[in-house]
Coordinates of C-alpha atoms in Angstrom, one line a residue:
M1 CA -16.2 7.2 8.6
H2 CA -17.2 9.7 5.8
Q3 CA -15.6 13.1 5.1
N4 CA -16.0 15.6 2.6
I5 CA -12.5 16.6 2.5
N6 CA -12.8 19.4 0.1
G7 CA -9.2 18.8 -1.2
L8 CA -7.2 16.2 0.2
F9 CA -3.7 16.9 -0.9
N10 CA -2.7 19.5 1.7
K11 CA -4.5 17.7 4.5
I12 CA -3.1 14.4 4.7
D13 CA -1.1 15.0 7.9
A14 CA -4.2 16.5 9.8
L15 CA -6.3 13.6 8.3
Q16 CA -3.9 10.8 9.6
I17 CA -3.9 12.4 13.3
C18 CA -7.9 12.1 12.9
L19 CA -7.5 8.5 11.9
L20 CA -5.0 7.5 14.4
L21 CA -7.3 9.1 17.4
E22 CA -10.6 7.7 15.8
D23 CA -9.3 4.2 14.9
V24 CA -11.0 4.2 11.8
D25 CA -11.4 0.9 9.8
V26 CA -12.8 2.2 6.5
L27 CA -12.4 6.0 5.5
C28 CA -14.8 7.2 2.7
L29 CA -13.8 10.6 1.0
S30 CA -15.8 12.9 -1.1
E31 CA -14.4 15.9 -3.1
H32 CA -10.6 14.8 -2.8
H33 CA -9.9 17.1 -6.0
L34 CA -7.3 14.6 -7.1
R35 CA -6.3 13.2 -10.5
S36 CA -5.6 9.6 -11.0
L37 CA -1.8 10.0 -11.1
Q38 CA -2.1 12.0 -7.8
C39 CA -4.2 9.4 -6.1
D40 CA -1.3 6.9 -6.6
M41 CA 1.0 9.1 -4.7
V42 CA -1.6 9.5 -1.8
L43 CA -0.2 7.5 1.3
L44 CA -2.0 7.2 4.5
E45 CA 0.1 5.2 7.2
N46 CA -1.7 1.7 7.7
Y47 CA -4.4 2.3 5.1
T48 CA -4.9 1.1 1.5
L49 CA -6.8 3.4 -1.2
E50 CA -8.9 0.4 -2.2
S51 CA -11.5 2.3 -4.8
F52 CA -11.6 5.7 -6.2
F53 CA -13.2 7.9 -8.8
C54 CA -11.1 10.7 -10.4
R55 CA -12.6 13.5 -12.9
Q56 CA -10.8 13.4 -16.2
T57 CA -12.0 16.7 -17.9
Q58 CA -13.5 18.9 -14.9
R59 CA -11.8 19.9 -11.9
K60 CA -12.2 19.0 -8.0
G61 CA -14.9 16.3 -7.3
G62 CA -13.9 12.7 -7.1
V63 CA -14.5 10.0 -4.2
G64 CA -12.2 7.4 -2.8
I65 CA -12.2 4.6 -0.1
F66 CA -9.2 3.7 2.1
V67 CA -9.1 0.4 4.0
K68 CA -7.2 -0.1 7.3
A69 CA -4.4 -2.8 7.2
G70 CA -5.5 -6.1 8.3
V71 CA -9.4 -5.7 7.2
I72 CA -10.2 -8.1 4.1
S73 CA -11.7 -5.9 1.3
M74 CA -12.1 -6.1 -2.4
A75 CA -12.7 -3.2 -4.6
L76 CA -16.1 -3.4 -6.6
N77 CA -16.3 -2.1 -10.4
V78 CA -18.7 0.6 -10.5
I79 CA -17.3 2.9 -13.1
E80 CA -20.3 2.0 -15.5
F81 CA -22.6 3.8 -13.1
C82 CA -20.4 6.9 -12.7
I83 CA -21.0 10.0 -14.8
E84 CA -18.5 13.0 -14.2
G85 CA -20.2 15.9 -12.8
H86 CA -23.4 14.1 -12.1
C87 CA -22.8 10.9 -10.3
E88 CA -19.3 10.0 -8.9
L89 CA -19.2 6.6 -7.0
A90 CA -16.6 4.2 -5.3
A91 CA -17.2 0.7 -3.9
V92 CA -15.8 -1.9 -1.7
E93 CA -16.9 -5.1 -0.2
L94 CA -15.7 -6.0 3.1
K95 CA -15.5 -9.5 4.9
L96 CA -17.1 -9.3 8.2
L97 CA -17.1 -12.3 10.9
R98 CA -20.9 -13.0 10.0
K99 CA -21.4 -11.8 6.7
R100 CA -20.2 -9.5 3.9
M101 CA -20.7 -5.8 3.6
I102 CA -20.5 -3.5 0.7
V103 CA -19.7 0.2 1.5
I104 CA -20.4 2.7 -1.1
T105 CA -19.2 6.5 -1.2
V106 CA -21.1 8.8 -3.5
Y107 CA -20.7 12.4 -4.5
R108 CA -23.2 14.4 -6.3
P109 CA -22.1 17.6 -7.6
P110 CA -24.6 20.6 -6.8
S111 CA -24.3 21.8 -10.4
G112 CA -25.0 18.5 -12.0
N113 CA -28.4 16.9 -13.5
I114 CA -30.3 15.4 -10.5
N115 CA -32.4 13.3 -13.1
I116 CA -29.2 11.9 -14.3
F117 CA -28.0 11.2 -10.6
F118 CA -31.3 9.4 -9.8
T119 CA -31.1 7.3 -12.8
Q120 CA -27.5 6.1 -12.1
M121 CA -28.4 5.6 -8.7
T122 CA -31.3 3.4 -9.4
E123 CA -29.1 1.3 -11.7
L124 CA -26.3 0.9 -9.2
L125 CA -28.6 -0.1 -6.1
E126 CA -30.4 -2.6 -8.8
H127 CA -27.0 -4.1 -9.5
I128 CA -25.5 -4.2 -6.0
F129 CA -28.7 -5.1 -4.2
D130 CA -28.3 -8.3 -2.0
T131 CA -30.5 -9.3 0.7
N132 CA -27.7 -11.6 2.2
K133 CA -25.1 -8.6 2.5
F134 CA -25.0 -5.5 4.6
I135 CA -25.0 -2.4 2.5
M136 CA -24.0 1.0 3.6
I137 CA -24.1 4.0 1.2
T138 CA -22.5 7.1 2.5
G139 CA -21.4 10.4 1.0
D140 CA -22.3 13.9 0.0
F141 CA -25.6 13.9 -1.8
N142 CA -26.0 17.5 -1.8
I143 CA -29.8 17.0 -1.1
D144 CA -30.6 18.5 2.1
C145 CA -32.6 16.0 4.1
S146 CA -33.7 18.4 6.8
E147 CA -36.1 19.7 4.3
E148 CA -38.6 17.0 4.2
S149 CA -41.0 18.6 2.1
S150 CA -38.5 19.1 -0.6
I151 CA -39.2 17.0 -3.8
D152 CA -35.5 16.1 -4.0
T153 CA -35.5 14.8 -0.5
K154 CA -38.4 12.8 -0.8
R155 CA -37.2 11.2 -4.1
L156 CA -34.0 10.3 -2.4
I157 CA -35.6 8.8 0.6
Y158 CA -38.1 6.9 -1.6
L159 CA -35.4 5.4 -3.6
M160 CA -33.5 4.3 -0.6
K161 CA -36.4 2.9 1.1
S162 CA -37.5 0.8 -1.9
F163 CA -34.3 -1.1 -1.4
N164 CA -34.8 -1.3 2.2
F165 CA -32.2 1.3 3.0
Y166 CA -32.9 4.0 5.8
P167 CA -31.2 7.1 6.6
S168 CA -29.2 7.3 9.8
I169 CA -27.9 11.0 10.0
F170 CA -30.6 13.4 11.4
T171 CA -28.1 16.6 12.5
Y172 CA -26.8 19.2 10.5
T173 CA -23.7 17.9 8.5
R174 CA -22.7 21.4 7.3
E175 CA -23.1 24.7 9.2
F176 CA -21.3 27.5 7.5
K177 CA -22.3 31.2 7.6
N178 CA -25.9 30.7 9.1
S179 CA -26.5 27.9 6.3
K180 CA -27.4 24.6 7.9
S181 CA -28.2 21.5 6.0
I182 CA -28.1 17.7 6.0
I183 CA -26.5 17.0 2.8
D184 CA -24.0 14.2 3.9
N185 CA -25.8 11.2 4.9
I186 CA -25.5 7.3 5.6
F187 CA -28.1 4.9 4.2
T188 CA -28.0 1.2 5.1
N189 CA -29.9 -1.9 5.7
I190 CA -27.9 -2.9 8.8
P191 CA -30.4 -3.4 11.7
K192 CA -30.7 -0.2 13.9
G193 CA -29.8 -2.1 16.9
E194 CA -26.5 -3.1 15.6
I195 CA -25.2 0.3 14.2
E196 CA -24.9 3.9 15.8
C197 CA -24.2 6.8 13.2
F198 CA -23.4 10.5 14.4
N199 CA -21.6 13.6 13.1
L200 CA -17.9 14.3 14.3
V201 CA -16.2 17.9 14.2
T202 CA -12.8 17.4 12.5
S203 CA -12.2 20.8 11.2
L204 CA -10.8 19.5 7.8
S205 CA -13.5 21.2 5.8
D206 CA -16.6 22.8 6.4
H207 CA -18.6 19.6 6.4
Y208 CA -18.8 17.4 9.5
A209 CA -17.6 13.7 9.4
Q210 CA -20.2 11.0 9.8
I211 CA -19.2 8.2 11.9
S212 CA -20.7 4.7 11.8
I213 CA -20.2 2.2 14.7
L214 CA -21.0 -1.4 14.1
R215 CA -22.0 -3.0 17.4
S216 CA -21.2 -6.8 17.7
I217 CA -20.1 -6.7 13.9
S218 CA -16.1 -6.4 13.3
P219 CA -14.3 -6.8 10.2
M220 CA -12.8 -10.3 9.9
P221 CA -9.2 -10.0 10.5
D222 CA -6.9 -11.0 7.6
V223 CA -5.8 -14.7 7.4
T224 CA -2.7 -15.8 9.5
K225 CA 0.3 -15.4 7.4
Y226 CA 3.4 -17.2 7.9
L227 CA 6.9 -18.0 6.5
Y228 CA 9.6 -20.5 6.5
S229 CA 12.7 -19.2 8.0
R230 CA 15.8 -20.5 9.7
S231 CA 17.3 -19.8 13.0
F232 CA 20.9 -19.3 13.6
L233 CA 21.7 -19.6 17.3
P234 CA 25.1 -20.0 18.8
C235 CA 24.5 -23.7 19.5
Q236 CA 23.5 -24.5 16.1
V237 CA 26.6 -22.7 14.5
T238 CA 28.8 -24.7 16.8
N239 CA 27.1 -27.8 15.6
F240 CA 27.8 -26.6 12.1
K241 CA 31.2 -25.9 12.6
I242 CA 31.8 -29.7 14.3
A243 CA 30.3 -31.3 11.7
L244 CA 32.6 -29.5 9.1
Q245 CA 35.6 -30.3 11.2
Q246 CA 34.6 -33.9 11.1
E247 CA 34.0 -33.9 7.3
P248 CA 37.2 -35.7 5.8
W249 CA 36.7 -34.1 2.2
S250 CA 38.8 -37.0 0.8
K251 CA 37.0 -37.2 -2.3
L252 CA 37.3 -33.5 -3.0
Y253 CA 41.1 -34.1 -2.9
F254 CA 41.1 -36.8 -5.4
E255 CA 43.8 -35.8 -7.8
N256 CA 42.3 -37.2 -10.8
Y257 CA 39.2 -34.8 -10.7
T258 CA 39.7 -32.0 -13.0
N259 CA 36.1 -30.8 -13.7
I260 CA 36.0 -27.7 -11.6
D261 CA 32.1 -27.7 -11.8
Y262 CA 31.9 -31.4 -10.5
L263 CA 34.3 -30.5 -7.7
Y264 CA 32.6 -27.3 -6.6
G265 CA 29.4 -29.2 -6.8
F266 CA 30.6 -31.8 -4.3
F267 CA 31.8 -29.5 -2.1
Q268 CA 28.4 -27.6 -2.1
S269 CA 26.4 -30.7 -1.7
I270 CA 28.5 -31.8 1.4
L271 CA 28.1 -28.1 2.9
E272 CA 24.4 -28.0 2.1
K273 CA 24.0 -31.4 3.9
H274 CA 25.5 -30.1 7.0
F275 CA 23.7 -26.8 6.5
L276 CA 20.2 -28.3 6.3
N277 CA 21.0 -30.4 9.4
S278 CA 22.2 -27.5 11.5
F279 CA 19.8 -25.0 10.4
P280 CA 16.4 -26.6 9.4
L281 CA 13.6 -24.5 7.9
K282 CA 11.0 -23.9 10.4
K283 CA 7.3 -22.7 9.9
R284 CA 6.9 -19.1 11.8
N285 CA 3.7 -17.1 12.0
I286 CA 4.0 -13.5 10.9
C287 CA 3.1 -10.9 13.3
I288 CA 1.3 -8.1 11.6
S289 CA 2.2 -5.1 13.6
K290 CA 0.6 -1.6 13.1
C291 CA 2.8 0.4 10.9
P292 CA 4.8 3.0 13.0
S293 CA 3.5 6.5 12.7
H294 CA 5.7 9.2 11.2
I295 CA 3.9 11.8 13.4
N296 CA 4.5 12.1 17.0
I297 CA 1.4 13.3 18.5
S298 CA 2.5 15.5 21.7
K299 CA 0.5 17.0 24.1
Q300 CA 1.2 20.4 22.6
T301 CA -0.2 19.2 19.1
M302 CA -3.2 17.8 20.8
E303 CA -3.9 21.2 22.5
I304 CA -3.7 23.0 19.5
R305 CA -5.9 20.5 17.5
K306 CA -8.4 21.0 20.5
Q307 CA -8.2 24.5 20.2
L308 CA -8.8 24.5 16.6
K309 CA -12.0 22.5 16.8
H310 CA -13.3 25.0 19.4
L311 CA -12.5 27.9 17.2
Y312 CA -14.2 26.3 14.3
I313 CA -17.4 25.9 16.2
Q314 CA -17.3 29.5 17.4
S315 CA -16.3 31.1 14.1
K316 CA -18.2 28.8 11.5
N317 CA -21.0 31.5 11.0
L318 CA -18.8 34.4 10.9
D319 CA -17.4 36.3 8.2
S320 CA -13.6 35.9 7.0
S321 CA -12.9 39.3 8.2
H322 CA -14.2 38.5 11.9
P323 CA -11.3 38.4 14.5
L324 CA -12.4 35.1 15.6
R325 CA -12.5 33.7 12.1
I326 CA -8.9 35.2 11.3
Q327 CA -7.9 33.6 14.5
Y328 CA -9.0 30.1 13.5
Q329 CA -7.3 30.5 10.1
I330 CA -4.1 31.2 11.8
T331 CA -4.4 28.5 14.4
K332 CA -5.1 26.1 11.4
K333 CA -2.0 27.1 9.8
D334 CA -0.1 26.7 13.2
F335 CA -1.4 23.2 13.5
R336 CA -0.2 22.0 10.1
K337 CA 3.0 23.7 10.7
M338 CA 3.3 21.8 14.0
I339 CA 2.6 18.7 12.6
R340 CA 5.4 18.9 9.8
I341 CA 8.0 20.1 12.3
E342 CA 7.0 16.9 14.4
K343 CA 7.2 14.7 11.3
N344 CA 10.7 16.1 10.6
N345 CA 11.8 15.4 13.9
V346 CA 10.9 11.9 13.7
F347 CA 13.0 11.6 10.5
N348 CA 15.9 13.5 11.9
Q349 CA 16.3 11.2 14.9
K350 CA 15.9 8.0 12.6
V351 CA 19.0 9.4 10.7
S352 CA 20.9 10.5 13.5
N353 CA 20.5 7.1 15.3
S354 CA 21.2 5.1 12.0
K355 CA 24.4 3.3 11.3
N356 CA 23.5 3.0 7.7
I357 CA 22.5 6.6 6.9
S358 CA 21.8 5.9 3.0
K359 CA 19.8 2.8 3.8
T360 CA 17.7 4.9 6.3
Y361 CA 17.0 7.7 3.7
W362 CA 15.8 5.2 1.4
E363 CA 13.5 3.5 4.0
I364 CA 12.1 7.1 4.6
I365 CA 11.6 7.7 1.1
N366 CA 10.0 4.2 0.5
S367 CA 7.6 4.9 3.2
H368 CA 6.3 7.8 1.7
R369 CA 5.8 6.2 -1.5
N370 CA 2.6 4.3 -2.3
N371 CA 3.9 1.0 -3.5
S372 CA 0.4 -0.8 -3.1
K373 CA -1.0 -2.1 -6.5
S374 CA -3.6 0.4 -7.8
S375 CA -7.3 -1.2 -7.7
N376 CA -8.5 1.2 -10.3
F377 CA -9.9 -0.3 -13.7
I378 CA -9.2 1.0 -17.4
D379 CA -12.7 2.1 -17.8
T380 CA -12.8 3.6 -21.2
L381 CA -10.4 3.1 -24.3
Q382 CA -10.2 4.6 -28.0
D383 CA -10.4 2.3 -30.9
N384 CA -8.8 3.0 -34.4
N385 CA -12.1 4.7 -35.5
G386 CA -12.1 7.3 -32.7
G387 CA -15.0 5.4 -30.8
I388 CA -14.9 5.2 -27.1
T389 CA -15.8 1.7 -25.5
N390 CA -16.4 1.1 -21.7
K391 CA -17.1 -2.6 -22.1
P392 CA -14.4 -5.0 -20.7
E393 CA -14.7 -7.6 -23.5
E394 CA -14.3 -4.8 -26.3
I395 CA -11.4 -3.2 -24.3
A396 CA -9.5 -6.7 -24.0
T397 CA -10.1 -7.1 -27.5
L398 CA -8.7 -3.8 -28.6
F399 CA -5.6 -4.8 -26.7
N400 CA -5.2 -8.0 -28.2
D401 CA -5.7 -6.7 -31.7
H402 CA -2.9 -3.8 -31.2
F403 CA -0.3 -6.3 -29.6
I404 CA -1.2 -8.8 -32.3
N405 CA -0.9 -6.4 -35.4
I406 CA 1.9 -3.9 -34.2
T407 CA 4.9 -6.1 -35.6
Q408 CA 3.2 -5.6 -39.2
D409 CA 3.9 -1.9 -39.1
M410 CA 7.5 -2.3 -38.2
S411 CA 9.5 -0.8 -41.2
V412 CA 13.1 -0.7 -39.4
S413 CA 15.2 -4.2 -39.8
H414 CA 17.9 -4.6 -37.3
K415 CA 21.0 -6.6 -38.6
A416 CA 22.7 -8.9 -36.0
Y417 CA 26.5 -7.8 -35.4
Y418 CA 28.9 -10.4 -34.6
S419 CA 32.3 -9.8 -33.1
N420 CA 35.0 -12.4 -33.4
K421 CA 38.0 -10.3 -32.0
G422 CA 39.9 -12.5 -29.8
I423 CA 41.7 -11.6 -26.6
S424 CA 44.8 -9.9 -26.9
D425 CA 46.5 -10.3 -23.4
S426 CA 46.7 -13.4 -21.0
L427 CA 45.7 -13.0 -17.4
F428 CA 48.4 -14.6 -14.8
M429 CA 47.4 -15.5 -11.3
S430 CA 49.5 -17.0 -8.3
P431 CA 48.1 -19.9 -6.0
T432 CA 46.4 -18.8 -2.8
S433 CA 46.8 -20.0 0.7
E434 CA 44.4 -20.9 3.3
A435 CA 46.0 -18.0 5.4
E436 CA 45.0 -15.4 2.5
V437 CA 41.6 -17.0 2.2
I438 CA 40.9 -16.6 6.0
R439 CA 42.0 -13.1 5.8
I440 CA 40.0 -12.2 3.0
I441 CA 36.9 -14.0 4.5
N442 CA 37.2 -12.0 7.8
S443 CA 37.6 -8.6 5.9
L444 CA 34.2 -9.0 4.3
K445 CA 31.3 -6.8 5.9
T446 CA 29.2 -8.8 8.4
S447 CA 25.6 -9.2 7.2
N448 CA 22.7 -11.7 7.8
T449 CA 22.3 -11.3 4.0
A450 CA 22.4 -14.7 2.2
G451 CA 23.0 -15.6 -1.5
F452 CA 21.2 -18.4 -3.3
D453 CA 22.9 -21.1 -1.2
G454 CA 21.7 -19.5 2.1
T455 CA 25.1 -18.8 3.6
S456 CA 25.3 -15.5 5.0
T457 CA 28.8 -13.6 5.4
K458 CA 28.0 -13.6 9.2
L459 CA 28.1 -17.7 9.0
L460 CA 31.0 -17.8 6.4
K461 CA 33.3 -15.6 8.9
A462 CA 32.1 -17.8 12.0
C463 CA 33.4 -20.9 10.0
S464 CA 36.4 -19.5 8.0
S465 CA 38.7 -22.1 9.9
E466 CA 36.6 -25.1 9.1
M467 CA 36.0 -24.1 5.4
S468 CA 39.4 -22.5 4.4
K469 CA 41.0 -25.8 3.4
P470 CA 38.5 -27.1 0.7
L471 CA 38.0 -23.5 -0.5
T472 CA 41.7 -23.0 -0.9
Y473 CA 42.0 -26.2 -2.9
L474 CA 38.8 -25.2 -5.1
I475 CA 40.2 -21.7 -5.9
N476 CA 43.8 -23.0 -6.8
K477 CA 42.1 -25.7 -9.0
S478 CA 39.9 -22.9 -10.7
I479 CA 43.2 -21.0 -11.3
S480 CA 45.0 -23.9 -12.6
T481 CA 42.1 -25.1 -15.1
G482 CA 41.4 -21.5 -16.0
K483 CA 37.6 -22.1 -15.4
F484 CA 35.2 -20.8 -12.9
P485 CA 32.3 -22.9 -11.4
K486 CA 29.1 -22.4 -13.0
Q487 CA 27.4 -22.7 -9.6
L488 CA 29.2 -19.3 -8.6
K489 CA 27.5 -17.5 -11.5
K490 CA 24.1 -17.4 -10.0
A491 CA 22.9 -14.3 -8.1
I492 CA 19.8 -13.1 -6.4
V493 CA 18.9 -9.8 -7.7
K494 CA 16.4 -7.6 -5.9
P495 CA 15.7 -4.1 -7.4

C-alpha cells in the first residue's frame, strides 16, 4: 500500500487502524514530513520502519517503507540516487515464496527540477534492474498520467517501459477542489495476471492510497524460531526434592576442608547434577503471535470512520467555508479524539488489572518506544578540510583516521590514586541455624526469574527443607573463615 500521508506525526493512530483493517504487508509513505530523529521515534504496532529518507535542510517531504512483522525484508541503500527537493527514495527487498521482490518508494516534489529527477531515476533503474526479480516502483511522482499528451508524462512512461515496467493506476489519485489528477502511481514488471492495483479512500490526506494485491504470490514467512527452555512441572519438582533427600552430602561435611570456594563448588556440582536430571533443556518452537493492539476498534469508532470517509468524498471539491466541509473537519477531529480515548481506556484497564503497577507502566512505555535497529545509513561525512563525501570507503577511512589519531591530541594526563587506608572496625556474626535459613528462604519474593545457576526463588522455596542443612553448613563455614564464595559473586545484569 502506498499513501501520500502529507504529515505522519499526528496521523499515526488513524493510520494504525487502516493497517489493521486492510491487513497490509508493506506500507510505503511519501511526504511524511519527519526528520531522522523523529523517524526513530515513530512506532506502528507490528511494523518495522525498514528504509526511509528524511530531508536535512528543507522542510516536509521524505519517504519511508514499513514492513509487517514476519515478512523477510532487507533495506537497500539508494541514498546515492537521492537529491533533496528533487528525487527522494527509499527501497527494500522482500523474499517471496517464488522469487525476490524490490519495492521502491518515490517522491518528486512539484517544485523540484524534473530533469534532475529523470536523471536520478534512470541511474537508479539501471542500478537495481534485474530480470530475475519482481520490481515495484510506487509513490507520488507529481506527474499527471491522466494527461497523456504531456511531455513529462510521456518521458515517465517511456522511461519505465524501457525497463519493462508498466503503469497500474488509471483512475484519479487526487481529487480536491475540482482538480483531478493521477500523480500517484504504481509501476511494476509483475505479470498483469498476478497483480491487482486500485485506489482506496483512507481520508488520511487529500490523496487516495494505492493498493497492490499479489495473486498466488505471498511473502515468505520468517524462518521458524526456537529456543531451549526448561519446564518445572510438579512431578519434576517432586523428583528433584527426592534426589536431594537421598543425597548424603558426606564429602561436604568433611572437617578438614576449609576452602569455602571448594566446598561451595562441590555443593553446586551436586545441585547442578540433580537439577539437569530433573529439569532437562528442551527445544521449543517460538510461536510468533501478532502484537496486541493498543487501540480497541469499537463499533462507534468504525461508524465514525465510515462517516468520515463518506464526508470526505462529498466535500473534497468544496471550499473550506462550506458547511459540509466544516462538518468533515469536525468529524475528523472527533475520530482522532475517539481513538485517543479508546487507547487510554486500554492502558487504564491494563494498569487496574496489574499486580505489578510499576512493571506495567514500563511495559506501556516500552511498547511506545521504537527499539528496532535503525536501517538508515551514514550517507555523508565531512572531512578535516570541510569537504563532503558520500562514498562508503572514504567514510570508513575518515572514521578510522579519527579514532587512530584522537589520542595524540590529548593534553590532559591523569594520575593514578591509590588508597592504602586500612579497615578501622571489625564485623562479628553469629552462626545461623537450619530454622533461620528456612525462614529467610520462605520470606523471599516468589519469582520464576533465575540467576546464573538456573535456580529461581520459587524452586528454592519448594526445596527449602531439602537444601537447608547443606546451606546452613556453608553459611557457617563462610562466617568462620571470613571468606565469601567466588561463585556467588556472579550476577546476570539486564539493563
